[in-house]
Short mmCIF file of C-alpha atoms in Angstrom, two decimals:
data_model
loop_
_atom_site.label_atom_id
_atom_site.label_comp_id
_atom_site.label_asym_id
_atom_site.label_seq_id
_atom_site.Cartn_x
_atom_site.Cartn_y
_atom_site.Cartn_z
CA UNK G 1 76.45 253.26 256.98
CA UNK G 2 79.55 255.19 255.44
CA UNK G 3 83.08 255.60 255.81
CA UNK G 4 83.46 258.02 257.70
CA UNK G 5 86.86 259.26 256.61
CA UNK G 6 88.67 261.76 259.00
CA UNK G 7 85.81 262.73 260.93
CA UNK G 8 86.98 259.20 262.91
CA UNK G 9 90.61 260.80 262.83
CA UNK G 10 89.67 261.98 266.96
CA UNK G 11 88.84 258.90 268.49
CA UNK G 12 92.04 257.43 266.83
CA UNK G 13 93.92 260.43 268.31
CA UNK G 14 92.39 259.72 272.08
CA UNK G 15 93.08 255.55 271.60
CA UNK G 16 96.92 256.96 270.93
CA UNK G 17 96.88 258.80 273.87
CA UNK G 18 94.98 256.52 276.29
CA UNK G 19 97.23 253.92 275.74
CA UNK G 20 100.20 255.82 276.20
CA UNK G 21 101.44 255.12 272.30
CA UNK G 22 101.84 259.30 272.38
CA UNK G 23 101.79 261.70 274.67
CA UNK G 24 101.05 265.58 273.89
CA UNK G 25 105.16 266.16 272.63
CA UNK G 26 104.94 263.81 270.02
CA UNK G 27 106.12 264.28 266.63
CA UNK G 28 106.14 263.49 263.22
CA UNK G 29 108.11 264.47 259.96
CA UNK G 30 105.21 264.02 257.16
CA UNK G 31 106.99 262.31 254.45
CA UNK G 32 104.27 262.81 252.06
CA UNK G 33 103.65 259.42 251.12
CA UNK G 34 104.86 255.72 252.99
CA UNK G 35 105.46 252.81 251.43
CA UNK G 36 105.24 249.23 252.85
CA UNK G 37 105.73 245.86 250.77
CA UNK G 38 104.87 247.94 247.40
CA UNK G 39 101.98 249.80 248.57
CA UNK G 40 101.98 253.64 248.83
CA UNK G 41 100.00 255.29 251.89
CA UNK G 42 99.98 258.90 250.61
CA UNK G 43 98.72 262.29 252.64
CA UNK G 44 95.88 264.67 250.90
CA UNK G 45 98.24 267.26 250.86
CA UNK G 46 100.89 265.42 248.60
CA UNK G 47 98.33 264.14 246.21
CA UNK G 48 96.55 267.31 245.81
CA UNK G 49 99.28 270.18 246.21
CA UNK G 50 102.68 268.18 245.77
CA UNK G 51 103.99 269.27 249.34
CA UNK G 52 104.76 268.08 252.85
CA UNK G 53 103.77 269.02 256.15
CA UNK G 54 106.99 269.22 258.10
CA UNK G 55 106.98 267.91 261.21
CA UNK G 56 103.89 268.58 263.28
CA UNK G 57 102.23 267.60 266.98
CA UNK G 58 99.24 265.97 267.50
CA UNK G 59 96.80 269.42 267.29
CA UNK G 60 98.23 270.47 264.07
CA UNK G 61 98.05 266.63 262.62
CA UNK G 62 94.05 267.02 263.93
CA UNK G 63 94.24 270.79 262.34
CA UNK G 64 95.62 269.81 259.15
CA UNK G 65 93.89 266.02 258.77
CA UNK G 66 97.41 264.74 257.90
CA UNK G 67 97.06 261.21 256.84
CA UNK G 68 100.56 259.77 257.34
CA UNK G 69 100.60 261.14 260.87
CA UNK G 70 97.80 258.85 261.86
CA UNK G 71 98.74 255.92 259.92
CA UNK G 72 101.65 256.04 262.30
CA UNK G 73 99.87 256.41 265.14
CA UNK G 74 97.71 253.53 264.53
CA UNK G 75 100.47 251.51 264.03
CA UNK G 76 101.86 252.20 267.44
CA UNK G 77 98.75 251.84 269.06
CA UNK G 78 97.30 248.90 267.01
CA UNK G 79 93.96 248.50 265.26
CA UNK G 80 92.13 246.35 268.30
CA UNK G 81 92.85 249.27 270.77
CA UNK G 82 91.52 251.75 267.96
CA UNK G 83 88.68 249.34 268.05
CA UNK G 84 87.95 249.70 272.08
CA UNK G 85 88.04 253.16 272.26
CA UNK G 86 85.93 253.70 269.22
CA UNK G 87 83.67 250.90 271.04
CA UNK G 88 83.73 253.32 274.21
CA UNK G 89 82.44 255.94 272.14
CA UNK G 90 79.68 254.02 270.65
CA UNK G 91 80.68 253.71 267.22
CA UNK G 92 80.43 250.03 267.09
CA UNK G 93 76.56 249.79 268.21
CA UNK G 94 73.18 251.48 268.00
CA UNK G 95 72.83 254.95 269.56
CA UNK G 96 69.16 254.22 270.74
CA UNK G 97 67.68 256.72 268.88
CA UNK G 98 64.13 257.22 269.54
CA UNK G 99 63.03 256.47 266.34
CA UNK G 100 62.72 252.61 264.64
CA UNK G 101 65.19 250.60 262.14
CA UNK G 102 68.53 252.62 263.19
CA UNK G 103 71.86 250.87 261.73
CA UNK G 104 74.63 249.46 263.64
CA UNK G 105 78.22 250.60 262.29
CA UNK G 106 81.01 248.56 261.96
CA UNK G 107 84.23 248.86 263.66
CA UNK G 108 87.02 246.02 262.82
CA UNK G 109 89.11 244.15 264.52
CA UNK G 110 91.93 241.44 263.88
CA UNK G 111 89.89 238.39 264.78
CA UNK G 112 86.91 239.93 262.66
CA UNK G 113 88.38 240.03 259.40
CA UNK G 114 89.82 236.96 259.90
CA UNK G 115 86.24 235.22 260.90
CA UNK G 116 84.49 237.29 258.49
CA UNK G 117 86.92 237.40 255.51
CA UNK G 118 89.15 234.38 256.32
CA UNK G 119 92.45 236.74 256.06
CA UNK G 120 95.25 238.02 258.49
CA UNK G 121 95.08 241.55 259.67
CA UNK G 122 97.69 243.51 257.45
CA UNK G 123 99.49 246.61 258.13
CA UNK G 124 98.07 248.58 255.08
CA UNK G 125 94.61 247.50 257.06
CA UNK G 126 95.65 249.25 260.45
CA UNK G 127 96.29 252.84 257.88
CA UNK G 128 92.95 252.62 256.07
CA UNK G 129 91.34 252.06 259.25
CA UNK G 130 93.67 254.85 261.19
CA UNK G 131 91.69 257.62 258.39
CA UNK G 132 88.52 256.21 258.52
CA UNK G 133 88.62 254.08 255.02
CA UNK G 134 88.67 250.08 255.14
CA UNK G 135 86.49 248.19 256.24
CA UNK G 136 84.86 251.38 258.90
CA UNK G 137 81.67 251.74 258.42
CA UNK G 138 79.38 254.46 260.65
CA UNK G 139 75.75 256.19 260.80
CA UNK G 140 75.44 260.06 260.69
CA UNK G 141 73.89 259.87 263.97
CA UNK G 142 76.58 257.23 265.54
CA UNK G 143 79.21 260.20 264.36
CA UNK G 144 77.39 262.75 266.31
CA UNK G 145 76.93 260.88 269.10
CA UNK G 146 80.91 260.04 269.88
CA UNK G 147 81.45 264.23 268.76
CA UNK G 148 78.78 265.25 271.47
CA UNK G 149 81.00 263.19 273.75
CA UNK G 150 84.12 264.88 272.91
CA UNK G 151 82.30 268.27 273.00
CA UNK G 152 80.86 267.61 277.35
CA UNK G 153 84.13 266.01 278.34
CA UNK G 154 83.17 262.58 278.07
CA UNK G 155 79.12 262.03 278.55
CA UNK G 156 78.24 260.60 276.19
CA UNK G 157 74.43 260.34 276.30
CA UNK G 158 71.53 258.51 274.23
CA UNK G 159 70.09 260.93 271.33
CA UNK G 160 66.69 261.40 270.99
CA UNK G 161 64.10 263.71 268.95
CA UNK G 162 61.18 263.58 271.36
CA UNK G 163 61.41 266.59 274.03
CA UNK G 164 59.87 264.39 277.00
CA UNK G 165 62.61 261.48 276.76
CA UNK G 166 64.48 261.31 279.95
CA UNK G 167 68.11 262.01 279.91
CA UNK G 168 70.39 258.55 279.72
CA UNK G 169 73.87 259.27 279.84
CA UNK G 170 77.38 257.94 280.70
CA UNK G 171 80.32 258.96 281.70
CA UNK G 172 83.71 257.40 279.53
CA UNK G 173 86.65 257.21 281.73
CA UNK G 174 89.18 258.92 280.14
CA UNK G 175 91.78 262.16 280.72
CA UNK G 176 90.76 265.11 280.67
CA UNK G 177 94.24 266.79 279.07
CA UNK G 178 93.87 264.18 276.74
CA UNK G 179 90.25 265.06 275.79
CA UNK G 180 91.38 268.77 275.68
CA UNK G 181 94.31 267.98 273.27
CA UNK G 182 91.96 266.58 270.92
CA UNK G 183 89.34 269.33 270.98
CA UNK G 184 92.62 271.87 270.90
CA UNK G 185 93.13 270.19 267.50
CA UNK G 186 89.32 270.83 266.19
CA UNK G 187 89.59 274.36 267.03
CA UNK G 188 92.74 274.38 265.53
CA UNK G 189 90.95 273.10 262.06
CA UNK G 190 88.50 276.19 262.24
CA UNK G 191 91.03 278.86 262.28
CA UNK G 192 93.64 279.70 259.84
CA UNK G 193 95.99 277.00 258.45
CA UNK G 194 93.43 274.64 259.52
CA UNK G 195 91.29 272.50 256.89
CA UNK G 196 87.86 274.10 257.71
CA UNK G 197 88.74 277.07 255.72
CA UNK G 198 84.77 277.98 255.62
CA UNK G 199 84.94 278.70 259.48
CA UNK G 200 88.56 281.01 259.83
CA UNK G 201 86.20 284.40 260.72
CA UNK G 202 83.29 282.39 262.54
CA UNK G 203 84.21 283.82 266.16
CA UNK G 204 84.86 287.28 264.83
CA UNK G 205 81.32 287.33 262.84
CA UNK G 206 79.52 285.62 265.80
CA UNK G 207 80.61 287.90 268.83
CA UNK G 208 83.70 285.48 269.79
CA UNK G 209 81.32 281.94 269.68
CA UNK G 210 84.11 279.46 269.20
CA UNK G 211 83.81 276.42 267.53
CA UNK G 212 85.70 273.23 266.83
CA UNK G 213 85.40 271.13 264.08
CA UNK G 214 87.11 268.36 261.82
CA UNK G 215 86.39 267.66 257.76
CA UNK G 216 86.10 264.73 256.42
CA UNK G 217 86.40 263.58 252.78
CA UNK G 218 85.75 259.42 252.46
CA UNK G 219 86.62 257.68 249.00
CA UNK G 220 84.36 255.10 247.81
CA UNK G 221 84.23 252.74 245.64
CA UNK G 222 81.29 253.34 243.22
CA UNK G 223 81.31 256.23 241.31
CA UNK G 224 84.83 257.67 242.46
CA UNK G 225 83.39 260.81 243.81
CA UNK G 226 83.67 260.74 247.74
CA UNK G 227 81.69 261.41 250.59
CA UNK G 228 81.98 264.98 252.14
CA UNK G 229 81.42 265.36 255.94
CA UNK G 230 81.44 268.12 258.28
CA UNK G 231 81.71 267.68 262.29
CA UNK G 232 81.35 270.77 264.51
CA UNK G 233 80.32 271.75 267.94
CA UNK G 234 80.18 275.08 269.68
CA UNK G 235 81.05 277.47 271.59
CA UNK G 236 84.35 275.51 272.88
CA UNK G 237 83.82 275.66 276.58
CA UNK G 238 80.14 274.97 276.64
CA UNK G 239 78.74 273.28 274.01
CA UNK G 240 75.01 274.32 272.79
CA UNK G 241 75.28 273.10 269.23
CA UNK G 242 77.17 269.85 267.62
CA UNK G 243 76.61 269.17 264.10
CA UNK G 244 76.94 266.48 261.35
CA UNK G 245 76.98 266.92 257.69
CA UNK G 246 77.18 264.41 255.32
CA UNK G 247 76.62 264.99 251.51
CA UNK G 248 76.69 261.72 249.68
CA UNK G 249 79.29 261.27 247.20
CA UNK G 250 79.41 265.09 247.26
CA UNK G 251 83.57 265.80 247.09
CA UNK G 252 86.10 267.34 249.16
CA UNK G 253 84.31 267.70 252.80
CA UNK G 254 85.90 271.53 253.11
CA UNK G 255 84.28 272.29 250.33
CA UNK G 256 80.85 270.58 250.02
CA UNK G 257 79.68 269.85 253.59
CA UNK G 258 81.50 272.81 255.53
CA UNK G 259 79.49 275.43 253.55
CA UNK G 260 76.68 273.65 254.65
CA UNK G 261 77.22 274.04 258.04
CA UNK G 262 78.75 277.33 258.54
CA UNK G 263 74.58 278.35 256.52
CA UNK G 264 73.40 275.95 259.67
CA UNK G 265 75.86 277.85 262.22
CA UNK G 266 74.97 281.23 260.74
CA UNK G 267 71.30 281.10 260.80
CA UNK G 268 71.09 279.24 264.52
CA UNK G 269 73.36 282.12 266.08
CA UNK G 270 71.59 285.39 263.67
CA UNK G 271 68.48 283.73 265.08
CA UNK G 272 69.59 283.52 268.57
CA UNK G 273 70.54 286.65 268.96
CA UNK G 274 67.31 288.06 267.41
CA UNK G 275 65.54 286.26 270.20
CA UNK G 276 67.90 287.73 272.86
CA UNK G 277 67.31 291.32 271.52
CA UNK G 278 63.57 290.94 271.25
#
């Protein structure tokens, strides 16, 4: 399991909205960096450019993975309804992968870390966990299973590698505007001004295929060097492909893991259409 950083930055979006903390004309002034009891909460762009995001919606927030945005949001919606949405998305069990000795993820709650750790639930606990840090812990596969979900409105359905395995699926009760802001946000991050710099000309060089996609770029403890995911799925509208890409302790996830899929995204559609024209 990792942290999954801001890849888990939708689901925390669609908890927000779900429970009516937000609604699609909310806003937020970034103020770089927030400060509660002594601790500073900073946003990526402060700390690695020295500047502010203004104030942005809920797309752009997605679009630009700004931090402080969601540690607000997850303190208006709370970290135990974080926790049941991410639960409705499967991130806090087994995907039931056809294949033996899959992990189970971890998703916290109040009454967790205090059974687990013996402590109270603290603020600065609620914005770790609203970015994907803390104690949120995920599989590769457990991270493309809630994206697929996103991607087909909802279904979210058991992943498998054998052909023959019968389809298993589920639909998650949820709004469909609210699903559509989200994925409005992850196309937002592929185009310009969005993180996924990698991906601005992808619809131009791939006969108008769009895509929508999030980075992700988890610290860690260890060596210092963090853990650089990619999330992607396209074309918008109907989904053929969703991706995950995770390079361990490989840096910034725009730079390290979103290469790596735009050489994934490149060869499946050259090869596509080399099928088509044959």
């Amino acid at each position: 399991t990792f942290h999954p950083g801001s890849v888990f930055k939708p689901v925390v979006a669609i908890s927000a909205l779900e429970e009516s903390a937000i609604d699609k004309s909310f806003t937020y002034t970034d103020p770089g960096v927030i400060t509660v009891n002594g601790y500073s909460y900073s946003n990526w762009f402060l700390t690695e450019y020295g500047r502010t995001e203004g104030t942005i919606g809920l797309t752009r927030a997605i679009a630009r993975s700004t931090d402080t945005f969601f540690y607000k949001i997850g303190e208006m919606v709370g970290p135990n309804n974080i926790a049941k949405w991410a639960d409705t998305f499967g991130l806090n069990q087994t995907t039931g992968i056809d294949i033996p000795g899959e992990t189970l993820g971890l998703i916290p709650t109040t009454d967790w870390k205090q059974k687990q750790i013996g402590e109270s639930w603290f603020l600065g606990d609620t914005y770790h966990m609203s970015i994907g840090q803390g104690y949120v812990a995920i599989t590769p596969v457990e991270e493309n299973h809630y994206i697929a979900a996103i991607a087909s409105n909802g279904n979210l359905c058991q992943p498998h590698f054998n052909a023959a395995f019968p389809e298993k699926c589920e639909k998650i009760n949820l709004s469909q505007n609210n699903l559509d802001l989200v994925k409005e946000g992850m196309q937002e991050a592929c185009e310009s001004g969005g993180t996924a710099y990698t991906f601005f000309d992808f619809p131009a060089t791939h006969g108008g295929q769009t895509i929508a996609c999030k980075t992700g770029t988890a610290e860690v403890a260890t060596d210092g060097t963090p853990h650089a995911w990619f999330v992607l799925f396209t074309p918008v509208q109907k989904p053929q492909v969703v991706a995950t890409i995770l390079v361990e302790h490989g840096g910034q996830g725009s730079q390290v893991a979103g290469p790596v899929a735009r050489k994934i995204m490149d060869y499946y559609f050259a090869s596509k259409q080399s099928n088509t024209s044959n």
